[in-house]
Coordinates of C-alpha atoms in Angstrom, one line a residue:
M1 CA 0.0 0.0 0.0
T2 CA 2.9 2.4 0.8
A3 CA 4.5 1.7 -2.6
E4 CA 1.2 2.3 -4.3
R5 CA 0.7 5.6 -2.6
I6 CA 4.2 6.7 -3.5
R7 CA 3.6 5.8 -7.2
D8 CA 0.3 7.8 -7.1
K9 CA 2.0 10.8 -5.5
V10 CA 4.8 10.8 -8.2
A11 CA 2.3 10.5 -11.0
A12 CA 0.2 13.4 -9.6
S13 CA 3.3 15.6 -9.1
K14 CA 4.4 14.9 -12.7
R15 CA 1.0 15.7 -14.1
K16 CA 1.3 19.1 -12.3
G17 CA 4.7 19.6 -14.1
M18 CA 6.7 19.4 -10.9
W19 CA 10.3 18.3 -10.8
I20 CA 10.5 15.4 -8.2
G21 CA 14.2 15.2 -7.8
G22 CA 17.0 13.1 -9.2
T23 CA 20.0 14.1 -11.3
I24 CA 19.9 17.8 -12.2
P25 CA 19.9 18.1 -16.0
L26 CA 22.3 20.2 -17.9
G27 CA 20.9 23.8 -18.3
Y28 CA 19.2 24.0 -15.0
D29 CA 19.9 24.6 -11.3
V30 CA 17.7 23.8 -8.3
I31 CA 16.4 26.6 -6.2
D32 CA 13.7 25.9 -3.5
K33 CA 13.2 22.4 -5.0
A34 CA 12.4 23.8 -8.4
L35 CA 14.4 23.8 -11.7
V36 CA 15.6 27.2 -12.7
V37 CA 17.4 28.0 -16.0
D38 CA 21.1 28.5 -15.8
P39 CA 22.0 31.0 -18.6
D40 CA 25.5 29.7 -19.3
E41 CA 24.5 26.0 -19.4
A42 CA 21.3 26.9 -21.3
A43 CA 23.6 28.3 -24.0
A44 CA 25.5 25.0 -24.1
V45 CA 22.2 23.1 -24.5
R46 CA 21.2 25.3 -27.4
T47 CA 24.6 24.7 -29.0
I48 CA 24.1 21.0 -28.7
F49 CA 20.8 21.0 -30.5
A50 CA 22.0 23.4 -33.2
E51 CA 25.2 21.4 -33.8
Y52 CA 23.2 18.2 -34.1
R53 CA 21.1 19.8 -36.7
A54 CA 24.2 20.9 -38.6
Q55 CA 26.2 17.7 -38.1
G56 CA 23.4 15.2 -38.6
S57 CA 25.2 12.6 -36.4
V58 CA 25.6 12.1 -32.7
R59 CA 29.1 10.7 -33.3
L60 CA 30.2 13.9 -35.2
L61 CA 28.3 16.0 -32.6
S62 CA 30.5 14.5 -29.9
V63 CA 33.7 15.4 -31.8
R64 CA 32.4 18.9 -32.5
L65 CA 31.6 19.5 -28.8
R66 CA 35.0 18.5 -27.8
A67 CA 36.5 21.0 -30.2
L68 CA 34.2 23.7 -28.8
G69 CA 35.1 22.8 -25.2
I70 CA 31.5 22.1 -24.2
V71 CA 31.5 19.5 -21.4
S72 CA 29.0 17.8 -19.1
K73 CA 27.5 19.5 -16.1
R74 CA 29.7 19.9 -13.0
R75 CA 28.1 18.6 -9.9
T76 CA 29.2 18.8 -6.2
N77 CA 27.7 16.3 -3.8
R78 CA 27.0 16.9 -0.1
F79 CA 30.5 15.7 0.8
G80 CA 32.1 18.3 -1.5
H81 CA 33.1 15.8 -4.2
V82 CA 33.0 17.3 -7.7
S83 CA 32.1 15.2 -10.7
G84 CA 31.3 15.9 -14.4
G85 CA 33.1 18.5 -16.5
T86 CA 34.1 15.8 -19.0
S87 CA 33.4 15.1 -22.7
F88 CA 29.9 13.8 -23.6
S89 CA 29.4 10.2 -24.4
R90 CA 27.1 9.4 -27.3
G91 CA 24.6 7.9 -24.8
A92 CA 24.5 11.2 -22.8
L93 CA 24.0 13.2 -25.9
Y94 CA 21.0 11.0 -27.0
N95 CA 19.5 11.5 -23.5
I96 CA 19.8 15.3 -23.9
L97 CA 18.4 15.4 -27.4
R98 CA 15.4 13.3 -26.4
N99 CA 14.7 15.0 -23.1
P100 CA 11.4 17.0 -23.3
I101 CA 12.4 18.9 -20.1
Y102 CA 14.2 21.4 -22.5
I103 CA 10.8 22.4 -24.1
G104 CA 9.3 23.0 -20.7
K105 CA 7.6 19.6 -20.4
V106 CA 7.8 16.6 -18.0
R107 CA 7.5 13.1 -19.2
H108 CA 5.5 10.5 -17.2
K109 CA 5.5 7.1 -18.9
D110 CA 4.3 7.7 -22.4
A111 CA 2.6 11.1 -21.7
L112 CA 4.0 14.6 -21.7
H113 CA 2.8 17.2 -19.2
E114 CA 3.4 21.0 -19.1
G115 CA 6.3 21.6 -16.7
L116 CA 6.9 24.4 -14.2
Q117 CA 10.5 25.0 -15.4
G118 CA 11.3 27.4 -18.2
A119 CA 11.9 26.1 -21.7
I120 CA 15.4 26.3 -23.2
I121 CA 14.6 25.0 -26.7
N122 CA 11.6 26.1 -28.8
D123 CA 9.1 23.6 -30.1
A124 CA 10.1 23.9 -33.8
T125 CA 13.7 23.0 -33.1
W126 CA 12.6 20.2 -30.8
K127 CA 10.4 18.6 -33.5
R128 CA 13.1 18.9 -36.2
V129 CA 15.6 17.2 -33.9
Q130 CA 13.2 14.4 -33.0
T131 CA 12.5 13.8 -36.7
Q132 CA 16.2 13.8 -37.5
L133 CA 16.8 11.3 -34.7
A134 CA 14.1 9.0 -35.9
D135 CA 15.5 9.1 -39.5
H136 CA 18.9 7.9 -38.1
G137 CA 17.6 5.1 -35.9
G138 CA 14.8 3.9 -33.8
K139 CA 12.6 2.8 -36.7
K140 CA 10.8 -0.5 -36.8
I141 CA 13.2 -3.3 -37.7
S142 CA 12.1 -4.9 -41.0
S143 CA 14.4 -7.9 -40.8
T144 CA 13.5 -10.9 -38.7
R145 CA 15.4 -11.3 -35.5
R146 CA 17.2 -14.6 -35.0
S147 CA 16.2 -16.6 -32.0
A148 CA 18.7 -16.7 -29.2
K149 CA 17.8 -20.3 -28.4
R150 CA 20.7 -22.7 -28.8
L151 CA 20.7 -26.3 -30.0
L152 CA 21.1 -27.9 -26.5
D153 CA 18.8 -25.7 -24.5
G154 CA 16.8 -27.7 -22.0
I155 CA 18.7 -30.9 -22.5
L156 CA 22.2 -30.1 -21.2
F157 CA 23.0 -30.6 -17.5
D158 CA 26.1 -29.9 -15.4
T159 CA 28.1 -32.2 -13.1
K160 CA 25.5 -31.7 -10.3
G161 CA 22.5 -32.4 -12.5
R162 CA 21.5 -28.7 -12.8
A163 CA 20.1 -27.5 -16.1
M164 CA 22.4 -25.2 -18.1
R165 CA 21.0 -22.1 -19.8
T166 CA 22.3 -20.0 -22.7
T167 CA 24.1 -16.8 -22.1
Y168 CA 26.8 -14.8 -23.9
A169 CA 29.7 -12.4 -23.4
S170 CA 30.4 -9.5 -25.8
K171 CA 33.8 -8.3 -26.9
S172 CA 34.7 -5.4 -29.2
I173 CA 37.0 -6.3 -32.0
R174 CA 38.7 -3.7 -34.2
A175 CA 39.6 -4.7 -37.7
D176 CA 40.0 -2.9 -41.0
G177 CA 39.6 0.5 -39.3
S178 CA 36.2 -0.3 -37.9
T179 CA 35.0 -1.7 -34.5
R180 CA 32.5 -4.5 -34.3
T181 CA 31.0 -6.5 -31.4
K182 CA 31.5 -10.3 -31.3
R183 CA 29.4 -12.5 -29.1
Y184 CA 30.7 -15.6 -27.4
W185 CA 27.9 -18.0 -26.5
Y186 CA 28.0 -20.2 -23.4
Y187 CA 25.9 -22.7 -21.6
T188 CA 26.1 -21.9 -17.9
T189 CA 24.7 -22.8 -14.5
E190 CA 23.7 -19.9 -12.3
V191 CA 23.4 -20.8 -8.7
R192 CA 20.5 -18.7 -7.3
G193 CA 21.0 -17.2 -3.9
S194 CA 24.7 -18.3 -3.7
E195 CA 27.7 -16.1 -3.6
D196 CA 30.0 -19.0 -4.3
K197 CA 31.1 -18.4 -7.9
S198 CA 33.1 -21.6 -7.9
E199 CA 29.8 -23.5 -8.2
I200 CA 29.0 -21.9 -11.5
E201 CA 29.9 -24.1 -14.5
R202 CA 30.3 -22.8 -18.1
L203 CA 30.8 -24.5 -21.4
P204 CA 31.4 -22.7 -24.7
A205 CA 28.3 -23.3 -26.8
D206 CA 29.8 -23.6 -30.3
E207 CA 32.4 -26.1 -29.1
I208 CA 30.1 -28.3 -27.0
E209 CA 27.5 -28.4 -29.7
R210 CA 30.2 -29.4 -32.3
V211 CA 31.4 -32.2 -30.0
V212 CA 27.9 -33.5 -29.4
M213 CA 26.9 -33.5 -33.1
S214 CA 30.2 -35.1 -34.1
G215 CA 29.7 -37.9 -31.5
L216 CA 26.0 -38.4 -32.6
K217 CA 27.0 -38.6 -36.2
E218 CA 29.6 -41.2 -35.5
R219 CA 27.1 -43.4 -33.5
L220 CA 24.3 -43.0 -36.1
N221 CA 26.6 -44.1 -38.9
D222 CA 27.6 -47.2 -36.9
T223 CA 25.1 -49.9 -38.0
R224 CA 26.4 -52.4 -35.5
W225 CA 26.0 -50.0 -32.6
L226 CA 22.4 -49.1 -33.7
V227 CA 21.4 -52.8 -33.9
S228 CA 23.0 -53.5 -30.5
Q229 CA 21.2 -50.6 -28.8
T230 CA 17.8 -51.5 -30.3
K231 CA 18.1 -55.3 -30.2
G232 CA 15.2 -57.0 -28.5
H233 CA 12.7 -54.1 -29.0
K234 CA 9.1 -55.4 -29.0
S235 CA 7.9 -53.6 -32.1
Q236 CA 10.2 -54.6 -35.0
A237 CA 8.0 -52.6 -37.5
S238 CA 8.4 -49.5 -35.4
L239 CA 12.1 -50.1 -35.1
A240 CA 12.5 -50.4 -38.9
V241 CA 10.7 -47.1 -39.5
N242 CA 12.8 -45.4 -36.9
L243 CA 16.1 -46.7 -38.4
Q244 CA 15.0 -45.5 -41.8
A245 CA 14.3 -42.0 -40.4
I246 CA 17.7 -42.0 -38.8
E247 CA 19.3 -42.7 -42.2
K248 CA 17.4 -39.8 -43.7
L249 CA 18.7 -37.2 -41.2
G250 CA 21.8 -36.4 -43.2
L251 CA 24.0 -35.5 -40.3
D252 CA 26.3 -33.3 -42.2
K253 CA 27.8 -30.0 -41.0
E254 CA 25.5 -27.8 -43.1
R255 CA 22.4 -29.2 -41.5
T256 CA 23.6 -28.8 -37.9
E257 CA 24.3 -25.1 -38.2
G258 CA 21.9 -22.3 -38.1
D259 CA 18.5 -21.7 -36.5
G260 CA 16.1 -24.6 -36.4
L261 CA 18.4 -26.9 -38.4
G262 CA 19.2 -29.1 -35.4
Q263 CA 15.6 -29.9 -34.4
P264 CA 15.7 -33.6 -35.6
F265 CA 18.8 -34.1 -33.4
T266 CA 17.3 -32.6 -30.3
D267 CA 14.2 -34.8 -30.9
I268 CA 16.4 -37.8 -30.5
I269 CA 18.4 -36.5 -27.5
D270 CA 16.6 -36.9 -24.2
R271 CA 19.4 -35.5 -22.0
I272 CA 23.1 -34.7 -21.9
D273 CA 25.1 -34.8 -18.6
A274 CA 28.4 -33.0 -18.7
Y275 CA 30.8 -34.7 -16.3
R276 CA 34.5 -34.0 -15.8
G277 CA 36.1 -35.2 -19.0
R278 CA 33.1 -36.9 -20.5
L279 CA 29.6 -36.3 -21.9
V280 CA 26.9 -38.9 -21.3
V281 CA 24.2 -38.6 -24.1
S282 CA 20.9 -40.3 -23.6
L283 CA 18.8 -40.9 -26.7
N284 CA 15.3 -42.0 -27.6
F285 CA 15.0 -43.2 -31.2
A286 CA 11.2 -43.6 -30.8
A287 CA 11.0 -39.8 -30.9
L288 CA 11.4 -39.9 -34.7
A289 CA 8.0 -41.7 -35.1
K290 CA 5.1 -39.6 -36.3
P291 CA 3.3 -37.8 -33.4
E292 CA 0.0 -39.7 -34.0
A293 CA 1.7 -43.1 -34.0
A294 CA 1.7 -45.1 -30.8
H295 CA 5.2 -46.1 -29.8
T296 CA 7.2 -47.1 -26.8
P297 CA 10.6 -45.6 -25.9
I298 CA 13.7 -47.0 -27.7
P299 CA 16.5 -45.8 -25.3
A300 CA 20.2 -45.7 -26.1
I301 CA 23.2 -44.2 -24.2
F302 CA 26.7 -43.4 -25.3
E303 CA 29.6 -41.4 -23.9
I304 CA 31.9 -38.8 -25.5
P305 CA 35.3 -38.3 -23.8
F306 CA 36.4 -34.7 -24.2
Q307 CA 39.1 -32.3 -22.9
R308 CA 39.5 -28.6 -22.7
R309 CA 42.4 -26.9 -24.6
Q310 CA 43.5 -23.3 -24.2
N311 CA 46.5 -21.7 -25.9
G312 CA 47.2 -18.5 -24.0
C313 CA 45.3 -16.9 -21.1
A314 CA 43.4 -14.5 -23.3
K315 CA 42.1 -17.1 -25.8
P316 CA 38.8 -18.9 -25.5
I317 CA 38.6 -22.5 -24.1
I318 CA 38.2 -25.0 -26.8
I319 CA 36.3 -28.3 -26.1
A320 CA 37.3 -31.2 -28.2
A321 CA 36.7 -34.9 -28.2
E322 CA 39.6 -36.8 -26.7
N323 CA 42.5 -37.1 -29.3
A324 CA 40.5 -35.2 -31.9
P325 CA 42.5 -33.0 -34.4
Q326 CA 42.7 -29.4 -33.2
E327 CA 44.2 -26.9 -35.6
D328 CA 46.5 -24.3 -33.9
Q329 CA 46.3 -21.2 -36.1
D330 CA 49.2 -19.5 -34.4
L331 CA 51.4 -22.6 -35.0
I332 CA 50.3 -22.8 -38.6
A333 CA 51.0 -19.1 -39.1
L334 CA 54.5 -19.5 -37.6
I335 CA 55.5 -22.1 -40.1
A336 CA 53.9 -20.1 -43.0
D337 CA 56.0 -17.1 -42.0
A338 CA 59.1 -19.2 -41.9
R339 CA 58.5 -20.6 -45.4
R340 CA 57.6 -17.1 -46.8
W341 CA 60.8 -15.6 -45.4
A342 CA 62.9 -18.5 -46.6
G343 CA 61.4 -18.1 -50.1
E344 CA 62.2 -14.3 -50.1
L345 CA 65.9 -15.0 -49.2
L346 CA 66.3 -17.8 -51.8
E347 CA 64.7 -15.7 -54.5
G348 CA 66.6 -12.5 -53.6
K349 CA 63.5 -10.5 -52.7
A350 CA 65.2 -10.0 -49.3
I351 CA 69.0 -9.6 -48.9
T352 CA 69.4 -10.2 -45.2
V353 CA 67.6 -11.6 -42.2
Q354 CA 68.0 -8.1 -40.6
Q355 CA 66.1 -6.6 -43.5
I356 CA 63.1 -8.9 -42.9
T357 CA 63.3 -8.2 -39.1
E358 CA 63.1 -4.5 -39.6
R359 CA 60.3 -4.8 -42.2
E360 CA 58.2 -7.0 -40.0
G361 CA 58.8 -4.8 -36.9
L362 CA 60.1 -7.8 -34.9
R363 CA 62.7 -7.9 -32.2
S364 CA 66.3 -8.8 -33.1
G365 CA 66.8 -12.6 -33.4
C366 CA 63.1 -13.5 -33.9
V367 CA 63.4 -14.2 -37.6
S368 CA 66.6 -16.2 -37.1
R369 CA 64.8 -18.5 -34.6
I370 CA 61.7 -19.0 -36.7
L371 CA 63.4 -19.4 -40.1
P372 CA 64.6 -23.0 -39.6
L373 CA 60.9 -24.1 -39.4
A374 CA 60.8 -23.7 -43.2
W375 CA 62.8 -27.0 -43.3
L376 CA 60.5 -29.1 -41.1
A377 CA 59.9 -32.7 -42.3
P378 CA 56.9 -32.8 -44.7
D379 CA 54.9 -35.2 -42.5
I380 CA 55.4 -32.9 -39.5
S381 CA 54.1 -29.9 -41.5
T382 CA 51.1 -31.9 -42.7
A383 CA 50.3 -33.1 -39.2
I384 CA 50.4 -29.5 -37.9
L385 CA 48.2 -28.3 -40.8
E386 CA 45.7 -31.0 -40.0
G387 CA 45.8 -30.3 -36.2
R388 CA 47.4 -33.6 -35.3
Q389 CA 50.4 -32.2 -33.4
P390 CA 51.1 -33.3 -29.8
P391 CA 49.2 -31.3 -27.2
H392 CA 52.4 -29.8 -25.8
L393 CA 53.5 -28.4 -29.1
T394 CA 52.4 -24.8 -29.4
A395 CA 53.8 -21.7 -31.2
K396 CA 55.3 -20.6 -27.9
T397 CA 57.2 -23.8 -27.3
L398 CA 58.4 -23.9 -30.9
R399 CA 59.7 -20.3 -30.7
A400 CA 61.6 -21.3 -27.5
L401 CA 63.3 -24.3 -29.1
P402 CA 67.0 -23.7 -28.7
E403 CA 67.9 -25.4 -32.1
L404 CA 65.9 -27.4 -34.6
P405 CA 67.8 -30.4 -36.0
L406 CA 68.1 -30.7 -39.8
D407 CA 67.6 -34.5 -39.6
W408 CA 63.9 -35.3 -40.0
A409 CA 64.1 -38.4 -37.8
E410 CA 65.6 -36.2 -35.0
Q411 CA 63.0 -33.5 -35.6
R412 CA 60.2 -36.1 -35.0
R413 CA 61.9 -37.2 -31.8
V414 CA 62.5 -33.7 -30.4
L415 CA 59.0 -32.4 -31.3
G416 CA 57.1 -35.5 -30.2
F417 CA 56.2 -36.9 -33.6
A418 CA 57.9 -40.3 -33.0
Q419 CA 54.7 -42.2 -34.0
L420 CA 54.3 -40.5 -37.4

């Protein structure tokens, strides 16, 4: 009841045009609990609106205001701490340009009410700016939004049997002179009401989905395994229909990527339990039967051993089936550089190693240590290109190698390729 009364009081105050407190907007001061126009700041607000009309872009407006020396409102709290007086962010500028307080109005939900404060911007300027803002964004999106639902939502469980949900982290990446945001999707367990972050488990979505689909493809292409799992089922006719449906799934990479393309697979999968080092996948082949058909469950279970690999602290964790090939792009790039530099020296395009070092902007000695990799044994180079190198062999360990033997057999021994 108290909360309801407060809401009613706030609504009534705003309908009367009263300022009910909060952050004091640029252009105004507070006197006797009322907003009063500050002449100097009001001039800055008018400049912001005028420059936006001229520039036509909030990004360019931000640059222009920095050049003019116009900064955010300086505020002093009750402890004497001063804040503000800095360059405007684009978000702050959007808030100013869309704030009806500058035309003498107060917004309450979707309605505007006449305010008691004086106007700084005239109605004509306000309307032109709002139209301009609408033309540069905020319109109805014509394209269809992609669903955030991932392939294993609702069927993946952590080591303690708790359902894992989809979430993501965002990272800004600058390339080709522009900045874009890349999302990294995860399955995670959020422990409600617990401050123990160690209980939260996370699995990178793309990698865990790839491992599951790869393991499922392997099993469904194994006729002996299918027969062993379904042997003794009461309805042979139903079993035959289901096995035919399995063959028609076409478990290739193209069908398992994108929205909705994995639906036949999730129909088969009842549950996935992610234990330490292994995934236990529970299937039900009867789910492939037509909805109106009467059928009994045809259960099957298989395990997928997996391990986490991470090259460098800042790189994402990669989940891979145990002993599965894993390409190391840094390692491949290192060998490619060595071969390119060796070709330049042999063809006379580069005269000395020092010339290459200066051109590449590397530290002294870097090219000399990497160059011998151009003469790796062909089978070693092929194995690295296919991701079949030993787990310990990374670009860092290869750079730190004191000396690379010229003998191929010795190279295999030193680098851990003795079984090739």
